[in-house]
Amino acid sequence: MMVVTMKANKNQVQIPDVFKPLFLSPKRKNLIYGGRGSAKSHTVARYIISRAVHSCVRVLCTRELQKSIAESVHSLLSACIEEMGVAPFFTIQRDKIIGRNGSTFLFTGVRSNVQEIKSMEGIDICWVEEAQAMSQHSLDVLIPTIRKDGSILIFTFNPFKDSDPIYKLAVSPTDDCLVIKANHNDNPFFPEELRKEIEELNNKLNDLQNINQKYVSGWCLSFS
C-alpha cells in the first residue's frame, strides 16, 4: 500500500499499489480503466487534491456531457476533501472548489461547451471522467487545449466498446501515455456489499451454465 502525506495537516492517505505510477511518474496522458469497485475515481480524486494542496494548480474536471454540476465529480471531490482531513484548506462553492493557495477546480462538459473549452488557459490537470463516452472530435478539441508546460490529462473509464476512441488509445498507447488497468481485486478497500453482489452474480451465472448443460445433454439424448 502506498502512503501519501498531506502537507496541509500531515495526515497520511493510503493508495492502492496499482496506482503508484500516477503518483510517482505521471505522463502527459494518463489512462486509468477497469471495472466497478476498482477505486480508480476515488484515487484520482485523492491524487488531484494532494497536488492542489502542495502547489497552486488549475484543474479542469470534465466529461463528454454535463448538463448540471450534479453530473460532475464535484461531490466526489468534496467528499474526498473531507475524508482526507483538508476541508479547512478549501472553499467548496456550488460550481467551483478553491484552495487557500489559489488552486482552483472548474467543472464543465466538452460537447456543449466547445468554445469555452477552447478558450481555457493555464490548466495544469484535466480530469476526464466516464471517458469511454468521449467522441474523437471531443478528444481532438480537448487535448490540444491543455497545453501549459507540464500539464497532464487523466482519463478514467470503464471499457464499453472496442471502438471507443479512448479504449483504442489504451490498448495501443503512444509514448506519452501511462496506462493503468485496475479491477476490484486491486482495491484493498473493496466494499463488502459489492463483494457479496459479485458472489451472488457468479452463483447465478454458474446456475445458468448448469441449466444450459443439462438442457443440451437432454436435447442430445433425445436424438440418440
Tab-separated table of C-alpha atoms in Angstrom:
chain	number	residue	atom	x	y	z
A	1	MET	CA	0.000	0.000	0.000
A	2	MET	CA	1.364	3.410	-0.961
A	3	VAL	CA	1.152	6.235	1.610
A	4	VAL	CA	0.832	9.914	0.682
A	5	THR	CA	1.424	12.547	3.387
A	6	MET	CA	-0.659	15.697	3.140
A	7	LYS	CA	1.349	18.904	3.502
A	8	ALA	CA	-1.591	20.814	4.973
A	9	ASN	CA	-2.128	18.621	8.036
A	10	LYS	CA	0.457	15.794	7.908
A	11	ASN	CA	-2.374	13.274	7.501
A	12	GLN	CA	-1.422	10.119	5.664
A	13	VAL	CA	-3.573	8.835	2.821
A	14	GLN	CA	-3.335	5.209	1.709
A	15	ILE	CA	-3.318	4.473	-2.018
A	16	PRO	CA	-3.663	1.019	-3.657
A	17	ASP	CA	-0.316	-0.029	-5.116
A	18	VAL	CA	-1.693	-0.417	-8.639
A	19	PHE	CA	-1.966	3.392	-8.855
A	20	LYS	CA	1.632	4.134	-7.764
A	21	PRO	CA	2.778	5.137	-11.287
A	22	LEU	CA	0.265	8.004	-11.359
A	23	PHE	CA	1.698	9.463	-8.148
A	24	LEU	CA	5.365	8.772	-8.911
A	25	SER	CA	5.693	9.292	-12.669
A	26	PRO	CA	2.586	10.600	-14.441
A	27	LYS	CA	2.791	11.185	-18.179
A	28	ARG	CA	1.135	13.654	-20.499
A	29	LYS	CA	-1.866	11.321	-20.989
A	30	ASN	CA	-2.825	9.017	-18.137
A	31	LEU	CA	-5.434	6.381	-18.950
A	32	ILE	CA	-6.887	4.558	-15.962
A	33	TYR	CA	-9.541	1.958	-16.630
A	34	GLY	CA	-11.148	-1.106	-15.169
A	35	GLY	CA	-14.297	-2.460	-13.624
A	36	ARG	CA	-16.590	-1.258	-10.910
A	37	GLY	CA	-15.131	-1.066	-7.401
A	38	SER	CA	-11.510	-0.625	-8.505
A	39	ALA	CA	-11.189	2.739	-6.661
A	40	LYS	CA	-9.916	4.485	-9.791
A	41	SER	CA	-12.104	7.602	-9.468
A	42	HIS	CA	-11.509	7.942	-5.720
A	43	THR	CA	-7.777	7.516	-6.219
A	44	VAL	CA	-7.619	10.115	-8.986
A	45	ALA	CA	-9.594	12.496	-6.772
A	46	ARG	CA	-7.047	11.972	-3.975
A	47	TYR	CA	-4.153	12.480	-6.390
A	48	ILE	CA	-5.550	15.777	-7.661
A	49	ILE	CA	-6.429	17.017	-4.170
A	50	SER	CA	-2.905	16.242	-2.928
A	51	ARG	CA	-1.475	18.145	-5.912
A	52	ALA	CA	-3.791	21.078	-5.165
A	53	VAL	CA	-2.692	21.182	-1.526
A	54	HIS	CA	1.031	21.018	-2.259
A	55	SER	CA	1.085	23.618	-5.041
A	56	CYS	CA	-1.203	26.064	-6.811
A	57	VAL	CA	-2.824	24.200	-9.712
A	58	ARG	CA	-5.714	24.926	-12.040
A	59	VAL	CA	-7.829	21.807	-12.558
A	60	LEU	CA	-10.461	21.176	-15.218
A	61	CYS	CA	-12.872	18.364	-14.397
A	62	THR	CA	-14.853	17.410	-17.470
A	63	ARG	CA	-16.716	14.720	-19.374
A	64	GLU	CA	-18.424	14.405	-22.735
A	65	LEU	CA	-21.810	15.619	-21.470
A	66	GLN	CA	-22.520	17.548	-18.280
A	67	LYS	CA	-25.952	19.134	-18.008
A	68	SER	CA	-25.544	20.137	-14.366
A	69	ILE	CA	-22.943	20.257	-11.610
A	70	ALA	CA	-24.634	17.164	-10.121
A	71	GLU	CA	-23.342	15.145	-13.089
A	72	SER	CA	-19.730	16.166	-12.408
A	73	VAL	CA	-17.135	14.871	-9.937
A	74	HIS	CA	-17.779	17.903	-7.702
A	75	SER	CA	-19.492	15.824	-4.988
A	76	LEU	CA	-16.808	13.113	-5.149
A	77	LEU	CA	-14.019	15.672	-4.727
A	78	SER	CA	-15.905	17.347	-1.883
A	79	ALA	CA	-16.307	14.015	-0.079
A	80	CYS	CA	-12.627	13.134	-0.567
A	81	ILE	CA	-11.558	16.540	0.750
A	82	GLU	CA	-13.476	15.771	3.952
A	83	GLU	CA	-12.085	12.231	4.188
A	84	MET	CA	-8.523	13.445	3.713
A	85	GLY	CA	-8.901	15.985	6.519
A	86	VAL	CA	-8.132	19.036	4.380
A	87	ALA	CA	-11.584	20.680	4.413
A	88	PRO	CA	-10.239	23.842	6.150
A	89	PHE	CA	-7.843	24.304	3.223
A	90	PHE	CA	-10.623	24.522	0.625
A	91	THR	CA	-13.687	26.654	-0.010
A	92	ILE	CA	-16.315	24.482	-1.689
A	93	GLN	CA	-18.660	26.574	-3.794
A	94	ARG	CA	-21.664	25.419	-5.805
A	95	ASP	CA	-19.725	25.124	-9.068
A	96	LYS	CA	-16.093	25.600	-8.008
A	97	ILE	CA	-13.613	24.454	-5.394
A	98	ILE	CA	-10.868	26.904	-4.385
A	99	GLY	CA	-7.792	26.262	-2.244
A	100	ARG	CA	-6.098	28.694	0.138
A	101	ASN	CA	-3.054	28.723	-2.157
A	102	GLY	CA	-5.120	29.633	-5.227
A	103	SER	CA	-5.702	26.118	-6.519
A	104	THR	CA	-8.952	26.070	-8.475
A	105	PHE	CA	-11.241	23.249	-9.661
A	106	LEU	CA	-13.510	24.011	-12.631
A	107	PHE	CA	-16.349	21.794	-13.897
A	108	THR	CA	-17.835	21.719	-17.394
A	109	GLY	CA	-18.831	19.352	-20.192
A	110	VAL	CA	-16.998	19.244	-23.508
A	111	ARG	CA	-19.658	18.718	-26.173
A	112	SER	CA	-21.923	21.615	-25.180
A	113	ASN	CA	-19.084	23.986	-24.228
A	114	VAL	CA	-16.593	23.632	-27.071
A	115	GLN	CA	-15.802	27.345	-27.364
A	116	GLU	CA	-15.451	27.725	-23.600
A	117	ILE	CA	-13.083	24.737	-23.509
A	118	LYS	CA	-11.020	26.116	-26.388
A	119	SER	CA	-10.590	29.456	-24.611
A	120	MET	CA	-9.384	27.951	-21.321
A	121	GLU	CA	-5.773	28.679	-20.462
A	122	GLY	CA	-3.380	27.721	-17.715
A	123	ILE	CA	-4.884	24.303	-16.974
A	124	ASP	CA	-2.395	22.109	-15.093
A	125	ILE	CA	-4.546	18.990	-14.728
A	126	CYS	CA	-7.517	17.904	-16.803
A	127	TRP	CA	-9.553	15.012	-15.419
A	128	VAL	CA	-11.958	13.357	-17.864
A	129	GLU	CA	-14.391	11.060	-16.046
A	130	GLU	CA	-16.512	8.490	-17.949
A	131	ALA	CA	-14.008	8.878	-20.779
A	132	GLN	CA	-15.429	5.902	-22.695
A	133	ALA	CA	-18.191	8.282	-23.826
A	134	MET	CA	-15.754	10.806	-25.338
A	135	SER	CA	-16.025	11.175	-29.098
A	136	GLN	CA	-12.915	11.509	-31.229
A	137	HIS	CA	-13.965	15.085	-32.035
A	138	SER	CA	-14.147	15.987	-28.339
A	139	LEU	CA	-10.716	14.470	-27.714
A	140	ASP	CA	-9.338	16.403	-30.678
A	141	VAL	CA	-10.725	19.614	-29.151
A	142	LEU	CA	-9.700	18.911	-25.560
A	143	ILE	CA	-6.177	17.510	-25.768
A	144	PRO	CA	-4.553	20.459	-27.626
A	145	THR	CA	-6.367	22.892	-25.301
A	146	ILE	CA	-4.470	21.517	-22.293
A	147	ARG	CA	-1.138	22.934	-23.425
A	148	LYS	CA	0.520	24.538	-20.397
A	149	ASP	CA	4.085	23.323	-19.830
A	150	GLY	CA	3.968	20.239	-17.626
A	151	SER	CA	0.195	19.871	-17.893
A	152	ILE	CA	-1.370	16.423	-17.807
A	153	LEU	CA	-4.641	14.758	-18.749
A	154	ILE	CA	-6.186	11.936	-16.736
A	155	PHE	CA	-8.865	9.733	-18.294
A	156	THR	CA	-10.869	7.372	-16.083
A	157	PHE	CA	-13.298	4.935	-17.663
A	158	ASN	CA	-14.957	1.546	-17.732
A	159	PRO	CA	-14.364	-0.144	-21.100
A	160	PHE	CA	-17.582	-0.291	-23.119
A	161	LYS	CA	-16.831	-0.909	-26.800
A	162	ASP	CA	-13.593	-1.830	-28.563
A	163	SER	CA	-14.293	1.038	-30.941
A	164	ASP	CA	-14.352	3.737	-28.241
A	165	PRO	CA	-11.536	6.208	-29.069
A	166	ILE	CA	-10.112	6.289	-25.541
A	167	TYR	CA	-10.075	2.485	-25.276
A	168	LYS	CA	-8.302	2.218	-28.624
A	169	LEU	CA	-5.638	4.564	-27.258
A	170	ALA	CA	-5.351	2.491	-24.052
A	171	VAL	CA	-4.675	-0.764	-25.919
A	172	SER	CA	-2.311	0.899	-28.423
A	173	PRO	CA	-0.746	3.699	-26.360
A	174	THR	CA	1.682	6.300	-27.647
A	175	ASP	CA	4.929	7.084	-25.842
A	176	ASP	CA	3.335	9.925	-23.888
A	177	CYS	CA	0.735	7.607	-22.296
A	178	LEU	CA	0.615	5.955	-18.895
A	179	VAL	CA	-1.917	3.117	-18.858
A	180	ILE	CA	-3.179	1.592	-15.618
A	181	LYS	CA	-5.696	-1.244	-15.630
A	182	ALA	CA	-7.320	-1.752	-12.226
A	183	ASN	CA	-10.026	-4.110	-11.058
A	184	HIS	CA	-11.780	-4.759	-7.760
A	185	ASN	CA	-9.141	-7.265	-6.627
A	186	ASP	CA	-6.551	-4.447	-6.791
A	187	ASN	CA	-8.568	-2.456	-4.268
A	188	PRO	CA	-7.874	-3.397	-0.616
A	189	PHE	CA	-10.790	-1.143	0.390
A	190	PHE	CA	-13.278	-3.002	-1.807
A	191	PRO	CA	-16.711	-2.727	-0.104
A	192	GLU	CA	-18.147	-5.892	1.391
A	193	GLU	CA	-21.534	-5.064	-0.174
A	194	LEU	CA	-20.046	-5.149	-3.680
A	195	ARG	CA	-18.160	-8.355	-2.881
A	196	LYS	CA	-21.441	-10.010	-1.949
A	197	GLU	CA	-23.043	-8.740	-5.175
A	198	ILE	CA	-20.210	-10.267	-7.222
A	199	GLU	CA	-20.534	-13.599	-5.410
A	200	GLU	CA	-24.299	-13.632	-5.975
A	201	LEU	CA	-23.846	-12.798	-9.663
A	202	ASN	CA	-21.233	-15.532	-10.083
A	203	ASN	CA	-23.549	-18.029	-8.399
A	204	LYS	CA	-26.379	-17.069	-10.768
A	205	LEU	CA	-24.086	-17.438	-13.776
A	206	ASN	CA	-22.955	-20.867	-12.562
A	207	ASP	CA	-26.585	-21.918	-12.090
A	208	LEU	CA	-27.425	-20.784	-15.632
A	209	GLN	CA	-24.445	-22.700	-17.019
A	210	ASN	CA	-25.548	-25.846	-15.198
A	211	ILE	CA	-29.108	-25.466	-16.513
A	212	ASN	CA	-27.819	-24.960	-20.055
A	213	GLN	CA	-25.565	-28.025	-19.813
A	214	LYS	CA	-28.486	-30.186	-18.589
A	215	TYR	CA	-30.696	-28.837	-21.390
A	216	VAL	CA	-28.084	-29.560	-24.082
A	217	SER	CA	-27.409	-33.045	-22.670
A	218	GLY	CA	-31.120	-33.854	-22.612
A	219	TRP	CA	-31.596	-32.493	-26.129
A	220	CYS	CA	-28.738	-34.663	-27.433
A	221	LEU	CA	-30.073	-37.800	-25.687
A	222	SER	CA	-33.479	-37.315	-27.310
A	223	PHE	CA	-31.841	-37.763	-30.695
A	224	SER	CA	-29.610	-40.702	-29.764
